[in-house]
Each structure stands twice: as C-alpha cells, then as structure tokens.
Amino acid sequence: MPHDYSKAASTAGVPLLERDVLSSAFDIKLFSAIQAVRLALPHLSAQASITLTSGQVSRKYSNGSLTKGTVNAAVDAAGRHMAKELAPRRVNVISPGVVDTSTWGESGSDARSAFLTRVGTALPVQRVGEPEELAHAYLFAMTNGFVTGSVIDVDGGGLL
C-alpha cells in the first residue's frame, strides 16, 4: 500500500529531511500498527497470530532511504519485542522486496515496466515478486504455529 510519505521519504537525504516527513512516516507505518495491535488485543485469543509489514529497505542501505529504512527497521524491532511481550500469541514481520504492485506506479506504464525489469534482472531470481508470492508469506506467518519473532524476507534474494 503506498504511503503519503513515500515519495518524500525515499528522496530526502539527511540535509533535506524535514521533521514532519520523519514524524509522518513513523505515525503511518509504525505507531498506527502498534495502536492497531493494542486495540485488537482484548479480542485476540492466546493462540492468535499478528503479522506486521516492514520492507527490504530496513536492511538494504542506500542514499536517500534514511526515513524509509529507519521506520522499517523499527517495525522489525517492534515485531520481535511484541513476540516476547505478547507470548504465547505469535508476532512476525513480513519484509518484502520489490513486488509487482501499484506501489511502483501505474499499471502498464513504460516507467513502471522499465523499473520492474531493471530491478528484476539484478535479483538472483531474475524477476520481481508477484503479489501471490507475497500473500503466501503472510499465510505462512499466520498459519505456522511454530514461527514467532521472525522477520520473513520475501525479496528474491535482494539482500544478498
């Protein structure tokens, strides 16, 4: 899902980073997720599964990715902390790389196609992910009762 802070957060390096962009990123991606979990807790069984979403940029460093990388790393950490605190409920984090979704632009546009091709050919699997593959990761996290506190990378080897 595209976020309001996405473009500003992906292009603003440290010298240009404004506090409101940083605050907005944390409010939207981290604090709202924690608040949703907090509000859901009274309704969740002890066997419940909670799955958060971060992103590959939490551990793939590049110029201009400070905000996105930091907020996604915070989601990774929050998931692990919640797994300990909320046990026996299970908490996991899905960390996608580039998946062919509307996040990357208008379907069928030349710019989007060029971007997805460029990124895909640089990956060990030689393509970007499909939405169904990402969905399988969420289903795995939600249904495997022996997985908790994990950050599950679905990135075609992008972190290698």
PDB file of C-alpha atoms in Angstrom:
ATOM      1  CA  MET A   1       0.000   0.000   0.000  1.00  0.00           C
ATOM      2  CA  PRO A   2       1.528   3.371  -0.940  1.00  0.00           C
ATOM      3  CA  HIS A   3       2.021   5.758   1.915  1.00  0.00           C
ATOM      4  CA  ASP A   4       1.643   9.538   1.871  1.00  0.00           C
ATOM      5  CA  TYR A   5       5.253   9.919   2.978  1.00  0.00           C
ATOM      6  CA  SER A   6       6.579   7.525   0.328  1.00  0.00           C
ATOM      7  CA  LYS A   7       7.983   9.933  -2.267  1.00  0.00           C
ATOM      8  CA  ALA A   8       9.369  12.478   0.185  1.00  0.00           C
ATOM      9  CA  ALA A   9      10.799   9.772   2.415  1.00  0.00           C
ATOM     10  CA  SER A  10      12.516   7.994  -0.451  1.00  0.00           C
ATOM     11  CA  THR A  11      14.243  11.067  -1.842  1.00  0.00           C
ATOM     12  CA  ALA A  12      15.055  13.176   1.206  1.00  0.00           C
ATOM     13  CA  GLY A  13      18.609  12.649   2.387  1.00  0.00           C
ATOM     14  CA  VAL A  14      19.758  13.896   5.780  1.00  0.00           C
ATOM     15  CA  PRO A  15      20.409  17.504   4.673  1.00  0.00           C
ATOM     16  CA  LEU A  16      16.891  17.835   3.214  1.00  0.00           C
ATOM     17  CA  LEU A  17      14.953  15.703   5.698  1.00  0.00           C
ATOM     18  CA  GLU A  18      12.218  17.632   7.443  1.00  0.00           C
ATOM     19  CA  ARG A  19      10.859  16.593  10.816  1.00  0.00           C
ATOM     20  CA  ASP A  20       7.249  16.388   9.592  1.00  0.00           C
ATOM     21  CA  VAL A  21       8.231  13.801   6.932  1.00  0.00           C
ATOM     22  CA  LEU A  22      10.012  11.697   9.541  1.00  0.00           C
ATOM     23  CA  SER A  23       7.140  12.029  12.027  1.00  0.00           C
ATOM     24  CA  SER A  24       4.565  11.182   9.382  1.00  0.00           C
ATOM     25  CA  ALA A  25       6.481   8.061   8.339  1.00  0.00           C
ATOM     26  CA  PHE A  26       6.618   6.760  11.908  1.00  0.00           C
ATOM     27  CA  ASP A  27       2.984   7.706  12.571  1.00  0.00           C
ATOM     28  CA  ILE A  28       1.722   5.912   9.462  1.00  0.00           C
ATOM     29  CA  LYS A  29       3.849   2.778   9.381  1.00  0.00           C
ATOM     30  CA  LEU A  30       4.916   2.084  12.988  1.00  0.00           C
ATOM     31  CA  PHE A  31       2.741   3.849  15.505  1.00  0.00           C
ATOM     32  CA  SER A  32      -0.536   3.048  13.742  1.00  0.00           C
ATOM     33  CA  ALA A  33       0.431  -0.649  13.570  1.00  0.00           C
ATOM     34  CA  ILE A  34       1.258  -0.722  17.277  1.00  0.00           C
ATOM     35  CA  GLN A  35      -2.011   1.062  18.057  1.00  0.00           C
ATOM     36  CA  ALA A  36      -3.974  -1.455  15.947  1.00  0.00           C
ATOM     37  CA  VAL A  37      -2.365  -4.337  17.836  1.00  0.00           C
ATOM     38  CA  ARG A  38      -3.088  -2.660  21.178  1.00  0.00           C
ATOM     39  CA  LEU A  39      -6.751  -2.162  20.284  1.00  0.00           C
ATOM     40  CA  ALA A  40      -7.105  -5.722  18.967  1.00  0.00           C
ATOM     41  CA  LEU A  41      -5.538  -7.428  21.998  1.00  0.00           C
ATOM     42  CA  PRO A  42      -8.736  -7.771  24.047  1.00  0.00           C
ATOM     43  CA  HIS A  43     -10.277  -9.637  21.112  1.00  0.00           C
ATOM     44  CA  LEU A  44      -7.358 -11.963  20.332  1.00  0.00           C
ATOM     45  CA  SER A  45      -7.005 -15.459  21.699  1.00  0.00           C
ATOM     46  CA  ALA A  46      -3.766 -16.688  23.246  1.00  0.00           C
ATOM     47  CA  GLN A  47      -3.166 -18.621  20.003  1.00  0.00           C
ATOM     48  CA  ALA A  48      -3.558 -15.553  17.785  1.00  0.00           C
ATOM     49  CA  SER A  49      -1.098 -14.557  15.108  1.00  0.00           C
ATOM     50  CA  ILE A  50      -0.146 -10.939  14.450  1.00  0.00           C
ATOM     51  CA  THR A  51       1.712 -10.088  11.267  1.00  0.00           C
ATOM     52  CA  LEU A  52       3.334  -6.709  10.598  1.00  0.00           C
ATOM     53  CA  THR A  53       4.898  -5.419   7.386  1.00  0.00           C
ATOM     54  CA  SER A  54       8.286  -3.758   7.077  1.00  0.00           C
ATOM     55  CA  GLY A  55      10.401  -3.777   3.936  1.00  0.00           C
ATOM     56  CA  GLN A  56      13.730  -4.748   2.482  1.00  0.00           C
ATOM     57  CA  VAL A  57      14.998  -1.176   2.862  1.00  0.00           C
ATOM     58  CA  SER A  58      15.270  -1.821   6.624  1.00  0.00           C
ATOM     59  CA  ARG A  59      18.496  -3.703   5.845  1.00  0.00           C
ATOM     60  CA  LYS A  60      19.371  -2.576   2.326  1.00  0.00           C
ATOM     61  CA  TYR A  61      21.087   0.749   2.699  1.00  0.00           C
ATOM     62  CA  SER A  62      21.276   3.444   0.040  1.00  0.00           C
ATOM     63  CA  ASN A  63      21.417   7.183  -0.344  1.00  0.00           C
ATOM     64  CA  GLY A  64      18.069   8.857   0.221  1.00  0.00           C
ATOM     65  CA  SER A  65      16.500   5.935   2.100  1.00  0.00           C
ATOM     66  CA  LEU A  66      17.082   7.099   5.672  1.00  0.00           C
ATOM     67  CA  THR A  67      13.426   7.623   6.586  1.00  0.00           C
ATOM     68  CA  LYS A  68      12.041   4.501   4.943  1.00  0.00           C
ATOM     69  CA  GLY A  69      14.930   2.374   6.167  1.00  0.00           C
ATOM     70  CA  THR A  70      14.707   3.610   9.730  1.00  0.00           C
ATOM     71  CA  VAL A  71      10.948   3.237  10.051  1.00  0.00           C
ATOM     72  CA  ASN A  72      11.045  -0.255   8.524  1.00  0.00           C
ATOM     73  CA  ALA A  73      13.874  -1.282  10.873  1.00  0.00           C
ATOM     74  CA  ALA A  74      11.728  -0.016  13.756  1.00  0.00           C
ATOM     75  CA  VAL A  75       8.854  -2.240  12.568  1.00  0.00           C
ATOM     76  CA  ASP A  76      11.250  -5.222  12.506  1.00  0.00           C
ATOM     77  CA  ALA A  77      12.321  -4.466  16.083  1.00  0.00           C
ATOM     78  CA  ALA A  78       8.759  -3.844  17.281  1.00  0.00           C
ATOM     79  CA  GLY A  79       7.685  -7.214  15.910  1.00  0.00           C
ATOM     80  CA  ARG A  80      10.389  -9.010  17.858  1.00  0.00           C
ATOM     81  CA  HIS A  81       9.649  -7.109  21.054  1.00  0.00           C
ATOM     82  CA  MET A  82       5.933  -7.799  20.721  1.00  0.00           C
ATOM     83  CA  ALA A  83       6.624 -11.504  20.120  1.00  0.00           C
ATOM     84  CA  LYS A  84       8.245 -11.661  23.564  1.00  0.00           C
ATOM     85  CA  GLU A  85       5.753  -9.399  25.322  1.00  0.00           C
ATOM     86  CA  LEU A  86       2.559 -10.846  23.858  1.00  0.00           C
ATOM     87  CA  ALA A  87       3.519 -14.555  24.007  1.00  0.00           C
ATOM     88  CA  PRO A  88       2.027 -17.073  23.576  1.00  0.00           C
ATOM     89  CA  ARG A  89       0.464 -15.010  20.783  1.00  0.00           C
ATOM     90  CA  ARG A  90       2.757 -15.090  17.781  1.00  0.00           C
ATOM     91  CA  VAL A  91       4.094 -11.940  16.147  1.00  0.00           C
ATOM     92  CA  ASN A  92       6.023 -11.943  12.873  1.00  0.00           C
ATOM     93  CA  VAL A  93       7.077  -9.384  10.289  1.00  0.00           C
ATOM     94  CA  ILE A  94       6.956  -9.785   6.522  1.00  0.00           C
ATOM     95  CA  SER A  95       9.730  -7.831   4.803  1.00  0.00           C
ATOM     96  CA  PRO A  96       9.047  -7.615   1.062  1.00  0.00           C
ATOM     97  CA  GLY A  97      11.419  -6.523  -1.637  1.00  0.00           C
ATOM     98  CA  VAL A  98      10.060  -5.254  -4.938  1.00  0.00           C
ATOM     99  CA  VAL A  99       6.739  -6.901  -5.768  1.00  0.00           C
ATOM    100  CA  ASP A 100       4.727  -6.079  -8.895  1.00  0.00           C
ATOM    101  CA  THR A 101       2.051  -3.932  -7.242  1.00  0.00           C
ATOM    102  CA  SER A 102       0.669  -0.424  -7.662  1.00  0.00           C
ATOM    103  CA  THR A 103       3.332   0.831  -5.246  1.00  0.00           C
ATOM    104  CA  TRP A 104       5.655   1.111  -8.232  1.00  0.00           C
ATOM    105  CA  GLY A 105       3.429   3.184 -10.490  1.00  0.00           C
ATOM    106  CA  GLU A 106       0.518   2.935 -12.877  1.00  0.00           C
ATOM    107  CA  SER A 107      -0.071  -0.497 -14.332  1.00  0.00           C
ATOM    108  CA  GLY A 108       1.138  -0.717 -17.922  1.00  0.00           C
ATOM    109  CA  SER A 109       3.192   2.479 -17.817  1.00  0.00           C
ATOM    110  CA  ASP A 110       6.566   2.461 -19.536  1.00  0.00           C
ATOM    111  CA  ALA A 111       8.294   3.875 -16.459  1.00  0.00           C
ATOM    112  CA  ARG A 112       6.907   1.135 -14.220  1.00  0.00           C
ATOM    113  CA  SER A 113       7.778  -1.622 -16.689  1.00  0.00           C
ATOM    114  CA  ALA A 114      11.318  -0.297 -17.077  1.00  0.00           C
ATOM    115  CA  PHE A 115      11.771  -0.064 -13.302  1.00  0.00           C
ATOM    116  CA  LEU A 116      10.462  -3.584 -12.637  1.00  0.00           C
ATOM    117  CA  THR A 117      12.635  -5.011 -15.437  1.00  0.00           C
ATOM    118  CA  ARG A 118      15.754  -3.220 -14.165  1.00  0.00           C
ATOM    119  CA  VAL A 119      15.200  -4.342 -10.575  1.00  0.00           C
ATOM    120  CA  GLY A 120      14.209  -7.878 -11.557  1.00  0.00           C
ATOM    121  CA  THR A 121      17.267  -8.550 -13.700  1.00  0.00           C
ATOM    122  CA  ALA A 122      19.516  -7.524 -10.785  1.00  0.00           C
ATOM    123  CA  LEU A 123      17.957 -10.118  -8.450  1.00  0.00           C
ATOM    124  CA  PRO A 124      19.215 -13.693  -8.137  1.00  0.00           C
ATOM    125  CA  VAL A 125      15.765 -14.961  -9.199  1.00  0.00           C
ATOM    126  CA  GLN A 126      15.907 -12.655 -12.273  1.00  0.00           C
ATOM    127  CA  ARG A 127      12.480 -11.084 -11.681  1.00  0.00           C
ATOM    128  CA  VAL A 128      10.448  -9.109  -9.165  1.00  0.00           C
ATOM    129  CA  GLY A 129       7.922 -10.800  -6.937  1.00  0.00           C
ATOM    130  CA  GLU A 130       4.286 -11.454  -7.692  1.00  0.00           C
ATOM    131  CA  PRO A 131       1.527 -10.428  -5.254  1.00  0.00           C
ATOM    132  CA  GLU A 132       0.528 -14.079  -4.810  1.00  0.00           C
ATOM    133  CA  GLU A 133       4.044 -14.926  -3.624  1.00  0.00           C
ATOM    134  CA  LEU A 134       3.873 -12.197  -1.020  1.00  0.00           C
ATOM    135  CA  ALA A 135       0.432 -13.438   0.060  1.00  0.00           C
ATOM    136  CA  HIS A 136       1.911 -16.911   0.616  1.00  0.00           C
ATOM    137  CA  ALA A 137       4.409 -15.402   3.058  1.00  0.00           C
ATOM    138  CA  TYR A 138       1.595 -13.836   5.096  1.00  0.00           C
ATOM    139  CA  LEU A 139      -0.308 -17.124   5.103  1.00  0.00           C
ATOM    140  CA  PHE A 140       2.830 -18.950   6.267  1.00  0.00           C
ATOM    141  CA  ALA A 141       3.359 -16.472   9.126  1.00  0.00           C
ATOM    142  CA  MET A 142      -0.283 -16.693  10.169  1.00  0.00           C
ATOM    143  CA  THR A 143      -0.674 -20.462   9.981  1.00  0.00           C
ATOM    144  CA  ASN A 144       2.631 -21.916  11.152  1.00  0.00           C
ATOM    145  CA  GLY A 145       2.234 -22.210  14.916  1.00  0.00           C
ATOM    146  CA  PHE A 146       5.979 -22.581  15.489  1.00  0.00           C
ATOM    147  CA  VAL A 147       7.058 -19.272  13.935  1.00  0.00           C
ATOM    148  CA  THR A 148       7.253 -16.164  16.090  1.00  0.00           C
ATOM    149  CA  GLY A 149       9.590 -13.215  16.372  1.00  0.00           C
ATOM    150  CA  SER A 150      10.717 -13.714  12.784  1.00  0.00           C
ATOM    151  CA  VAL A 151      11.352 -11.245  10.019  1.00  0.00           C
ATOM    152  CA  ILE A 152      10.473 -13.151   6.860  1.00  0.00           C
ATOM    153  CA  ASP A 153      12.221 -11.829   3.763  1.00  0.00           C
ATOM    154  CA  VAL A 154      10.293 -12.123   0.513  1.00  0.00           C
ATOM    155  CA  ASP A 155      12.747 -10.393  -1.755  1.00  0.00           C
ATOM    156  CA  GLY A 156      14.034 -12.700  -4.487  1.00  0.00           C
ATOM    157  CA  GLY A 157      17.458 -12.610  -2.869  1.00  0.00           C
ATOM    158  CA  GLY A 158      17.645  -8.828  -2.879  1.00  0.00           C
ATOM    159  CA  LEU A 159      19.520  -8.712   0.418  1.00  0.00           C
ATOM    160  CA  LEU A 160      22.290 -10.995  -0.857  1.00  0.00           C
TER     161      LEU A 160
END
